[in-house]
PDB file of C-alpha atoms in Angstrom:
ATOM      1  CA  UNK A  28       0.000   0.000   0.000  1.00  0.00           C
ATOM      2  CA  UNK A  29       1.164   3.544  -0.700  1.00  0.00           C
ATOM      3  CA  UNK A  30      -0.104   7.105  -0.883  1.00  0.00           C
ATOM      4  CA  UNK A  31       0.476   8.943  -4.156  1.00  0.00           C
ATOM      5  CA  UNK A  32       1.151  12.675  -3.692  1.00  0.00           C
ATOM      6  CA  UNK A  33       1.999  13.964  -7.195  1.00  0.00           C
ATOM      7  CA  UNK A  34       2.527  17.584  -6.095  1.00  0.00           C
ATOM      8  CA  UNK A  35       5.376  16.821  -3.680  1.00  0.00           C
ATOM      9  CA  UNK A  36       8.492  18.611  -4.906  1.00  0.00           C
ATOM     10  CA  UNK A  37      12.011  19.704  -4.076  1.00  0.00           C
ATOM     11  CA  UNK A  38      13.769  23.074  -4.123  1.00  0.00           C
ATOM     12  CA  UNK A  39      17.377  24.269  -4.070  1.00  0.00           C
ATOM     13  CA  UNK A  40      17.334  25.487  -0.465  1.00  0.00           C
ATOM     14  CA  UNK A  41      20.646  27.283  -0.859  1.00  0.00           C
ATOM     15  CA  UNK A  42      18.926  29.561  -3.359  1.00  0.00           C
ATOM     16  CA  UNK A  43      15.980  29.985  -0.985  1.00  0.00           C
ATOM     17  CA  UNK A  44      18.325  30.985   1.869  1.00  0.00           C
ATOM     18  CA  UNK A  45      20.210  33.437  -0.362  1.00  0.00           C
ATOM     19  CA  UNK A  46      16.866  34.943  -1.389  1.00  0.00           C
ATOM     20  CA  UNK A  47      15.876  35.379   2.274  1.00  0.00           C
ATOM     21  CA  UNK A  48      19.234  37.059   2.911  1.00  0.00           C
ATOM     22  CA  UNK A  49      18.728  39.413  -0.044  1.00  0.00           C
ATOM     23  CA  UNK A  50      15.249  40.367   1.199  1.00  0.00           C
ATOM     24  CA  UNK A  51      16.771  41.130   4.611  1.00  0.00           C
ATOM     25  CA  UNK A  52      19.484  43.293   3.096  1.00  0.00           C
ATOM     26  CA  UNK A  53      17.009  45.095   0.849  1.00  0.00           C
ATOM     27  CA  UNK A  54      15.076  45.988   4.016  1.00  0.00           C
ATOM     28  CA  UNK A  55      18.202  47.630   5.470  1.00  0.00           C
ATOM     29  CA  UNK A  56      19.735  44.683   7.324  1.00  0.00           C
ATOM     30  CA  UNK A  57      23.331  43.447   7.236  1.00  0.00           C
ATOM     31  CA  UNK A  58      24.563  39.856   7.004  1.00  0.00           C
ATOM     32  CA  UNK A  59      27.846  39.118   8.809  1.00  0.00           C
ATOM     33  CA  UNK A  60      29.562  35.786   8.123  1.00  0.00           C
ATOM     34  CA  UNK A  61      32.539  34.188   9.904  1.00  0.00           C
ATOM     35  CA  UNK A  62      31.367  35.904  13.102  1.00  0.00           C
ATOM     36  CA  UNK A  63      31.826  33.216  15.783  1.00  0.00           C
ATOM     37  CA  UNK A  64      29.975  34.439  18.867  1.00  0.00           C
ATOM     38  CA  UNK A  65      31.908  34.354  22.131  1.00  0.00           C
ATOM     39  CA  UNK A  66      29.848  36.554  24.469  1.00  0.00           C
ATOM     40  CA  UNK A  67      26.375  38.033  24.728  1.00  0.00           C
ATOM     41  CA  UNK A  68      26.117  40.510  27.563  1.00  0.00           C
ATOM     42  CA  UNK A  69      24.626  43.757  28.771  1.00  0.00           C
ATOM     43  CA  UNK A  70      26.578  46.885  27.900  1.00  0.00           C
ATOM     44  CA  UNK A  71      28.889  47.695  30.832  1.00  0.00           C
ATOM     45  CA  UNK A  72      28.121  51.404  30.536  1.00  0.00           C
ATOM     46  CA  UNK A  73      24.715  53.002  30.220  1.00  0.00           C
ATOM     47  CA  UNK A  74      23.803  52.610  26.540  1.00  0.00           C
ATOM     48  CA  UNK A  75      23.915  55.903  24.672  1.00  0.00           C
ATOM     49  CA  UNK A  76      21.453  56.840  21.996  1.00  0.00           C
ATOM     50  CA  UNK A  77      22.627  56.228  18.440  1.00  0.00           C
ATOM     51  CA  UNK A  78      21.869  58.227  15.312  1.00  0.00           C
ATOM     52  CA  UNK A  79      18.501  56.542  14.914  1.00  0.00           C
ATOM     53  CA  UNK A  80      17.523  57.576  18.459  1.00  0.00           C
ATOM     54  CA  UNK A  81      17.452  53.988  19.766  1.00  0.00           C
ATOM     55  CA  UNK A  82      19.324  52.562  22.734  1.00  0.00           C
ATOM     56  CA  UNK A  83      21.319  49.330  22.285  1.00  0.00           C
ATOM     57  CA  UNK A  84      21.869  47.644  25.674  1.00  0.00           C
ATOM     58  CA  UNK A  85      23.057  44.256  24.339  1.00  0.00           C
ATOM     59  CA  UNK A  86      26.596  43.615  23.108  1.00  0.00           C
ATOM     60  CA  UNK A  87      27.436  40.550  20.986  1.00  0.00           C
ATOM     61  CA  UNK A  88      31.169  39.927  20.810  1.00  0.00           C
ATOM     62  CA  UNK A  89      32.995  37.461  18.566  1.00  0.00           C
ATOM     63  CA  UNK A  90      36.236  35.529  19.015  1.00  0.00           C
ATOM     64  CA  UNK A  91      38.192  38.292  17.214  1.00  0.00           C
ATOM     65  CA  UNK A  92      37.059  40.959  19.674  1.00  0.00           C
ATOM     66  CA  UNK A  93      34.646  42.573  17.213  1.00  0.00           C
ATOM     67  CA  UNK A  94      31.218  43.475  18.545  1.00  0.00           C
ATOM     68  CA  UNK A  95      27.691  44.342  17.488  1.00  0.00           C
ATOM     69  CA  UNK A  96      25.350  46.400  19.671  1.00  0.00           C
ATOM     70  CA  UNK A  97      21.676  45.456  19.676  1.00  0.00           C
ATOM     71  CA  UNK A  98      18.399  46.481  21.210  1.00  0.00           C
ATOM     72  CA  UNK A  99      16.884  43.004  20.873  1.00  0.00           C
ATOM     73  CA  UNK A 100      18.410  39.670  19.894  1.00  0.00           C
ATOM     74  CA  UNK A 101      16.854  36.600  18.272  1.00  0.00           C
ATOM     75  CA  UNK A 102      19.121  33.561  17.988  1.00  0.00           C
ATOM     76  CA  UNK A 103      18.557  30.524  15.776  1.00  0.00           C
ATOM     77  CA  UNK A 104      21.903  28.793  16.260  1.00  0.00           C
ATOM     78  CA  UNK A 105      21.175  25.229  15.160  1.00  0.00           C
ATOM     79  CA  UNK A 106      23.939  22.907  16.338  1.00  0.00           C
ATOM     80  CA  UNK A 107      25.061  25.543  18.858  1.00  0.00           C
ATOM     81  CA  UNK A 108      21.653  26.700  20.083  1.00  0.00           C
ATOM     82  CA  UNK A 109      22.211  25.329  23.605  1.00  0.00           C
ATOM     83  CA  UNK A 110      25.667  26.884  23.975  1.00  0.00           C
ATOM     84  CA  UNK A 111      24.550  30.252  22.631  1.00  0.00           C
ATOM     85  CA  UNK A 112      21.526  30.329  24.944  1.00  0.00           C
ATOM     86  CA  UNK A 113      23.745  29.587  27.947  1.00  0.00           C
ATOM     87  CA  UNK A 114      25.645  32.809  27.240  1.00  0.00           C
ATOM     88  CA  UNK A 115      22.605  34.737  28.478  1.00  0.00           C
ATOM     89  CA  UNK A 116      22.123  32.519  31.538  1.00  0.00           C
ATOM     90  CA  UNK A 117      19.609  30.022  30.159  1.00  0.00           C
ATOM     91  CA  UNK A 118      19.175  26.528  31.540  1.00  0.00           C
ATOM     92  CA  UNK A 119      21.427  24.103  29.602  1.00  0.00           C
ATOM     93  CA  UNK A 120      18.497  21.716  29.125  1.00  0.00           C
ATOM     94  CA  UNK A 121      17.645  20.643  26.449  1.00  0.00           C
ATOM     95  CA  UNK A 122      21.063  19.785  25.063  1.00  0.00           C
ATOM     96  CA  UNK A 123      21.833  19.510  21.370  1.00  0.00           C
ATOM     97  CA  UNK A 124      23.025  16.066  20.294  1.00  0.00           C
ATOM     98  CA  UNK A 125      24.376  15.917  16.725  1.00  0.00           C
ATOM     99  CA  UNK A 126      23.110  13.101  14.505  1.00  0.00           C
ATOM    100  CA  UNK A 127      24.836  12.603  11.166  1.00  0.00           C
ATOM    101  CA  UNK A 128      22.690  11.628   8.198  1.00  0.00           C
ATOM    102  CA  UNK A 129      24.627   9.915   5.385  1.00  0.00           C
ATOM    103  CA  UNK A 130      23.262   9.962   1.855  1.00  0.00           C
ATOM    104  CA  UNK A 131      23.903   7.567  -0.998  1.00  0.00           C
ATOM    105  CA  UNK A 132      23.811   8.538  -4.674  1.00  0.00           C
ATOM    106  CA  UNK A 133      22.047   6.556  -7.353  1.00  0.00           C
ATOM    107  CA  UNK A 134      24.248   6.108 -10.410  1.00  0.00           C
ATOM    108  CA  UNK A 135      23.092   8.234 -13.396  1.00  0.00           C
ATOM    109  CA  UNK A 136      22.211   5.215 -15.560  1.00  0.00           C
ATOM    110  CA  UNK A 137      19.683   4.072 -12.932  1.00  0.00           C
ATOM    111  CA  UNK A 138      18.072   7.450 -12.171  1.00  0.00           C
ATOM    112  CA  UNK A 139      15.193   6.572 -14.502  1.00  0.00           C
ATOM    113  CA  UNK A 140      13.875   4.306 -11.732  1.00  0.00           C
ATOM    114  CA  UNK A 141      12.893   7.316  -9.586  1.00  0.00           C
ATOM    115  CA  UNK A 142      10.339   9.774 -10.955  1.00  0.00           C
ATOM    116  CA  UNK A 143       9.422  11.523  -7.703  1.00  0.00           C
ATOM    117  CA  UNK A 144       9.970  11.624  -3.949  1.00  0.00           C
ATOM    118  CA  UNK A 145       9.525   8.167  -2.385  1.00  0.00           C
ATOM    119  CA  UNK A 146       9.260   7.885   1.402  1.00  0.00           C
ATOM    120  CA  UNK A 147       8.792   4.878   3.689  1.00  0.00           C
ATOM    121  CA  UNK A 148       6.331   5.001   6.568  1.00  0.00           C
ATOM    122  CA  UNK A 149       8.442   6.528   9.375  1.00  0.00           C
ATOM    123  CA  UNK A 150       8.909   5.017  12.820  1.00  0.00           C
ATOM    124  CA  UNK A 151       6.641   7.156  15.002  1.00  0.00           C
ATOM    125  CA  UNK A 152       9.003   6.743  17.990  1.00  0.00           C
ATOM    126  CA  UNK A 153      11.630   8.925  16.325  1.00  0.00           C
ATOM    127  CA  UNK A 154      11.677  12.258  14.471  1.00  0.00           C
ATOM    128  CA  UNK A 155      13.653  10.742  11.577  1.00  0.00           C
ATOM    129  CA  UNK A 156      12.013  10.125   8.205  1.00  0.00           C
ATOM    130  CA  UNK A 157      13.880   6.960   7.333  1.00  0.00           C
ATOM    131  CA  UNK A 158      15.814   6.239   4.144  1.00  0.00           C
ATOM    132  CA  UNK A 159      13.989   7.774   1.177  1.00  0.00           C
ATOM    133  CA  UNK A 160      14.500   8.710  -2.483  1.00  0.00           C
ATOM    134  CA  UNK A 161      14.897  12.407  -3.334  1.00  0.00           C
ATOM    135  CA  UNK A 162      15.302  13.711  -6.906  1.00  0.00           C
ATOM    136  CA  UNK A 163      17.543  16.799  -6.872  1.00  0.00           C
ATOM    137  CA  UNK A 164      17.340  19.954  -8.966  1.00  0.00           C
ATOM    138  CA  UNK A 165      20.386  18.832 -10.989  1.00  0.00           C
ATOM    139  CA  UNK A 166      18.764  15.515 -11.890  1.00  0.00           C
ATOM    140  CA  UNK A 167      20.699  13.392  -9.404  1.00  0.00           C
ATOM    141  CA  UNK A 168      18.946  11.055  -6.966  1.00  0.00           C
ATOM    142  CA  UNK A 169      19.849  11.030  -3.266  1.00  0.00           C
ATOM    143  CA  UNK A 170      19.048   7.997  -1.135  1.00  0.00           C
ATOM    144  CA  UNK A 171      18.876   8.441   2.610  1.00  0.00           C
ATOM    145  CA  UNK A 172      19.612   9.656   5.152  1.00  0.00           C
ATOM    146  CA  UNK A 173      20.308   7.316   8.005  1.00  0.00           C
ATOM    147  CA  UNK A 174      20.661   8.657  11.561  1.00  0.00           C
ATOM    148  CA  UNK A 175      23.842   7.935  13.512  1.00  0.00           C
ATOM    149  CA  UNK A 176      25.465   9.779  16.399  1.00  0.00           C
ATOM    150  CA  UNK A 177      28.077  12.259  15.183  1.00  0.00           C
ATOM    151  CA  UNK A 178      31.246  12.442  17.294  1.00  0.00           C
ATOM    152  CA  UNK A 179      31.607  16.174  16.702  1.00  0.00           C
ATOM    153  CA  UNK A 180      29.104  19.049  16.586  1.00  0.00           C
ATOM    154  CA  UNK A 181      29.947  19.609  12.936  1.00  0.00           C
ATOM    155  CA  UNK A 182      30.902  16.003  12.240  1.00  0.00           C
ATOM    156  CA  UNK A 183      29.995  15.726   8.578  1.00  0.00           C
ATOM    157  CA  UNK A 184      32.488  12.909   7.980  1.00  0.00           C
ATOM    158  CA  UNK A 185      32.463   9.472   9.692  1.00  0.00           C
ATOM    159  CA  UNK A 186      35.840  10.011  11.380  1.00  0.00           C
ATOM    160  CA  UNK A 187      35.323  13.617  12.503  1.00  0.00           C
ATOM    161  CA  UNK A 188      35.944  13.604  16.245  1.00  0.00           C
ATOM    162  CA  UNK A 189      36.017  16.091  19.099  1.00  0.00           C
ATOM    163  CA  UNK A 190      36.730  14.830  22.615  1.00  0.00           C
ATOM    164  CA  UNK A 191      35.175  17.978  24.087  1.00  0.00           C
ATOM    165  CA  UNK A 192      31.956  17.581  22.115  1.00  0.00           C
ATOM    166  CA  UNK A 193      31.674  13.904  23.046  1.00  0.00           C
ATOM    167  CA  UNK A 194      32.235  14.588  26.749  1.00  0.00           C
ATOM    168  CA  UNK A 195      29.654  17.369  26.581  1.00  0.00           C
ATOM    169  CA  UNK A 196      27.052  15.040  25.062  1.00  0.00           C
ATOM    170  CA  UNK A 197      27.750  12.087  27.352  1.00  0.00           C
ATOM    171  CA  UNK A 198      27.963  13.982  30.647  1.00  0.00           C
ATOM    172  CA  UNK A 199      25.476  16.813  30.154  1.00  0.00           C
ATOM    173  CA  UNK A 200      22.633  15.332  28.114  1.00  0.00           C
ATOM    174  CA  UNK A 201      20.265  12.398  28.400  1.00  0.00           C
ATOM    175  CA  UNK A 202      22.152  10.434  25.731  1.00  0.00           C
ATOM    176  CA  UNK A 203      22.904   7.445  27.982  1.00  0.00           C
ATOM    177  CA  UNK A 204      19.209   7.086  28.809  1.00  0.00           C
ATOM    178  CA  UNK A 205      18.300   7.405  25.119  1.00  0.00           C
ATOM    179  CA  UNK A 206      20.795   4.691  24.176  1.00  0.00           C
ATOM    180  CA  UNK A 207      19.544   2.362  26.900  1.00  0.00           C
ATOM    181  CA  UNK A 208      15.951   2.816  25.729  1.00  0.00           C
ATOM    182  CA  UNK A 209      16.650   2.298  22.014  1.00  0.00           C
ATOM    183  CA  UNK A 210      19.885   0.304  21.944  1.00  0.00           C
ATOM    184  CA  UNK A 211      18.997  -2.055  19.092  1.00  0.00           C
ATOM    185  CA  UNK A 212      17.668   0.764  16.902  1.00  0.00           C
ATOM    186  CA  UNK A 213      20.971   2.610  17.300  1.00  0.00           C
ATOM    187  CA  UNK A 214      23.048  -0.486  16.570  1.00  0.00           C
ATOM    188  CA  UNK A 215      20.987  -1.129  13.438  1.00  0.00           C
ATOM    189  CA  UNK A 216      21.555   2.424  12.201  1.00  0.00           C
ATOM    190  CA  UNK A 217      25.305   2.087  12.812  1.00  0.00           C
ATOM    191  CA  UNK A 218      25.334  -1.245  10.979  1.00  0.00           C
ATOM    192  CA  UNK A 219      23.580   0.244   7.950  1.00  0.00           C
ATOM    193  CA  UNK A 220      26.042   3.155   7.951  1.00  0.00           C
ATOM    194  CA  UNK A 221      28.994   0.749   7.772  1.00  0.00           C
ATOM    195  CA  UNK A 222      27.598  -1.822   5.347  1.00  0.00           C
ATOM    196  CA  UNK A 223      25.902  -0.613   2.164  1.00  0.00           C
ATOM    197  CA  UNK A 224      24.314  -4.025   1.594  1.00  0.00           C
ATOM    198  CA  UNK A 225      22.168  -3.508   4.704  1.00  0.00           C
ATOM    199  CA  UNK A 226      20.952  -0.139   3.430  1.00  0.00           C
ATOM    200  CA  UNK A 227      20.237  -1.622  -0.011  1.00  0.00           C
ATOM    201  CA  UNK A 228      17.883  -4.162   1.571  1.00  0.00           C
ATOM    202  CA  UNK A 229      15.791  -1.276   2.927  1.00  0.00           C
ATOM    203  CA  UNK A 230      15.870   0.503  -0.429  1.00  0.00           C
ATOM    204  CA  UNK A 231      14.718  -2.656  -2.209  1.00  0.00           C
ATOM    205  CA  UNK A 232      11.496  -2.611  -0.198  1.00  0.00           C
ATOM    206  CA  UNK A 233      10.599   0.493  -2.205  1.00  0.00           C
ATOM    207  CA  UNK A 234      12.381  -0.241  -5.517  1.00  0.00           C
ATOM    208  CA  UNK A 235      13.296  -3.958  -5.813  1.00  0.00           C
ATOM    209  CA  UNK A 236      15.420  -3.408  -8.959  1.00  0.00           C
ATOM    210  CA  UNK A 237      18.135  -1.505  -7.075  1.00  0.00           C
ATOM    211  CA  UNK A 238      21.358  -3.392  -6.369  1.00  0.00           C
ATOM    212  CA  UNK A 239      24.501  -2.494  -4.448  1.00  0.00           C
ATOM    213  CA  UNK A 240      26.324  -1.843  -7.737  1.00  0.00           C
ATOM    214  CA  UNK A 241      23.811   0.949  -8.521  1.00  0.00           C
ATOM    215  CA  UNK A 242      24.796   3.197  -5.623  1.00  0.00           C
ATOM    216  CA  UNK A 243      27.808   5.033  -4.222  1.00  0.00           C
ATOM    217  CA  UNK A 244      28.425   7.029  -1.074  1.00  0.00           C
ATOM    218  CA  UNK A 245      27.388  10.673  -1.137  1.00  0.00           C
ATOM    219  CA  UNK A 246      27.375  13.726   1.128  1.00  0.00           C
ATOM    220  CA  UNK A 247      26.124  13.972   4.715  1.00  0.00           C
ATOM    221  CA  UNK A 248      24.232  16.403   6.897  1.00  0.00           C
ATOM    222  CA  UNK A 249      24.129  16.852  10.666  1.00  0.00           C
ATOM    223  CA  UNK A 250      20.830  17.170  12.490  1.00  0.00           C
ATOM    224  CA  UNK A 251      20.747  19.371  15.591  1.00  0.00           C
ATOM    225  CA  UNK A 252      18.579  17.130  17.768  1.00  0.00           C
ATOM    226  CA  UNK A 253      17.412  18.555  21.087  1.00  0.00           C
ATOM    227  CA  UNK A 254      17.497  15.989  23.900  1.00  0.00           C
ATOM    228  CA  UNK A 255      16.254  16.437  27.453  1.00  0.00           C
ATOM    229  CA  UNK A 256      17.808  15.018  30.629  1.00  0.00           C
ATOM    230  CA  UNK A 257      15.413  12.046  30.614  1.00  0.00           C
ATOM    231  CA  UNK A 258      16.593  10.911  27.197  1.00  0.00           C
ATOM    232  CA  UNK A 259      13.527  12.161  25.335  1.00  0.00           C
ATOM    233  CA  UNK A 260      13.922  13.545  21.816  1.00  0.00           C
ATOM    234  CA  UNK A 261      12.374  17.025  21.854  1.00  0.00           C
ATOM    235  CA  UNK A 262       9.950  17.301  18.942  1.00  0.00           C
ATOM    236  CA  UNK A 263       8.374  20.702  19.579  1.00  0.00           C
ATOM    237  CA  UNK A 264       9.472  24.325  19.572  1.00  0.00           C
ATOM    238  CA  UNK A 265      11.578  25.510  22.488  1.00  0.00           C
ATOM    239  CA  UNK A 266      11.796  29.273  23.120  1.00  0.00           C
ATOM    240  CA  UNK A 267      13.986  30.718  25.849  1.00  0.00           C
ATOM    241  CA  UNK A 268      15.360  34.077  26.951  1.00  0.00           C
ATOM    242  CA  UNK A 269      17.680  34.232  29.901  1.00  0.00           C
ATOM    243  CA  UNK A 270      17.869  35.531  33.424  1.00  0.00           C
ATOM    244  CA  UNK A 271      17.964  39.072  34.695  1.00  0.00           C
ATOM    245  CA  UNK A 272      17.809  42.192  32.540  1.00  0.00           C
ATOM    246  CA  UNK A 273      19.399  40.493  29.563  1.00  0.00           C
ATOM    247  CA  UNK A 274      16.541  38.001  29.376  1.00  0.00           C
ATOM    248  CA  UNK A 275      14.143  40.832  28.566  1.00  0.00           C
ATOM    249  CA  UNK A 276      16.020  41.543  25.341  1.00  0.00           C
ATOM    250  CA  UNK A 277      16.772  38.071  23.962  1.00  0.00           C
ATOM    251  CA  UNK A 278      14.749  35.318  22.322  1.00  0.00           C
ATOM    252  CA  UNK A 279      16.529  32.028  21.735  1.00  0.00           C
ATOM    253  CA  UNK A 280      14.914  29.608  19.290  1.00  0.00           C
ATOM    254  CA  UNK A 281      16.468  26.507  20.834  1.00  0.00           C
ATOM    255  CA  UNK A 282      14.571  23.919  18.810  1.00  0.00           C
ATOM    256  CA  UNK A 283      12.558  24.046  15.600  1.00  0.00           C
ATOM    257  CA  UNK A 284      11.408  20.556  14.594  1.00  0.00           C
ATOM    258  CA  UNK A 285      11.444  19.106  11.095  1.00  0.00           C
ATOM    259  CA  UNK A 286      10.360  20.114   8.483  1.00  0.00           C
ATOM    260  CA  UNK A 287      11.926  23.446   9.447  1.00  0.00           C
ATOM    261  CA  UNK A 288      13.140  24.255   5.926  1.00  0.00           C
ATOM    262  CA  UNK A 289       9.838  23.391   4.270  1.00  0.00           C
ATOM    263  CA  UNK A 290       7.924  25.378   6.877  1.00  0.00           C
ATOM    264  CA  UNK A 291      10.448  28.217   7.190  1.00  0.00           C
ATOM    265  CA  UNK A 292       8.035  31.004   6.236  1.00  0.00           C
ATOM    266  CA  UNK A 293       5.362  29.775   8.649  1.00  0.00           C
ATOM    267  CA  UNK A 294       7.963  29.351  11.387  1.00  0.00           C
ATOM    268  CA  UNK A 295       9.272  32.883  10.793  1.00  0.00           C
ATOM    269  CA  UNK A 296       5.751  34.192  11.354  1.00  0.00           C
ATOM    270  CA  UNK A 297       5.517  32.224  14.584  1.00  0.00           C
ATOM    271  CA  UNK A 298       8.858  33.621  15.779  1.00  0.00           C
ATOM    272  CA  UNK A 299       7.795  37.162  14.860  1.00  0.00           C
ATOM    273  CA  UNK A 300       4.649  36.721  16.958  1.00  0.00           C
ATOM    274  CA  UNK A 301       6.777  35.482  19.882  1.00  0.00           C
ATOM    275  CA  UNK A 302       9.103  38.493  19.480  1.00  0.00           C
ATOM    276  CA  UNK A 303       6.163  40.888  19.669  1.00  0.00           C
ATOM    277  CA  UNK A 304       4.763  39.123  22.725  1.00  0.00           C
ATOM    278  CA  UNK A 305       8.031  38.910  24.661  1.00  0.00           C
ATOM    279  CA  UNK A 306       9.370  42.343  23.845  1.00  0.00           C
ATOM    280  CA  UNK A 307       5.935  44.049  23.877  1.00  0.00           C
ATOM    281  CA  UNK A 308       6.551  45.612  20.477  1.00  0.00           C
TER     282      UNK A 308
END
């Protein structure tokens, strides 16, 4: 049995993001890249009025010592959302646990087998979609992703490793409880990541003609999965601010569940409503 949804499509989300950035700049905003945030704090001196007549009590400082002064701050920091929120005194819970999703590529001569997006019925216990077929804008076909623990916050490759990130996940999150609750699921995902033949068996449930010789390893993504202290995967929005005066000027979007890209415009409206409510704008 299957459900046919002929209007399901795909977009080049890089182009979508660049378009959002251009809209922001056209409205008078500035986009700063390579600005690794080190501190978010209240201005040490009484904030003076700037040329636009507004006061900017918040200072965001990067690792190079450069700073930006702000009246209000909204953070959407993805893999670092927990660490950024802690800078303004927020509770460290929920923690972000990185899960790497590896994709396979269908060889060009077999791309004719896939004429649209094909998804399995997902396991309702987890927020992962399962291995599926996705036609790309360039005509290629991606198969995946799986979901395995990444050993680094930005661990896009299987052997990327950070001892600090691992210790942070093991000692400060509910990962051990999650593993104990779903041990065999995790082992199965790791097994499929190591052995392509195991992944092919899952793919053959959807397209029996596919063989291991038809695929090759492709790129990977890292999912910023929020996890609470009890080992529960957080599947809803988490908004936070901070403590003291600084908390009245900051909104942290600590978790935005999938499909965050697909629903980005609706989510932006939701965040804007939260900004108005919190800051009484």
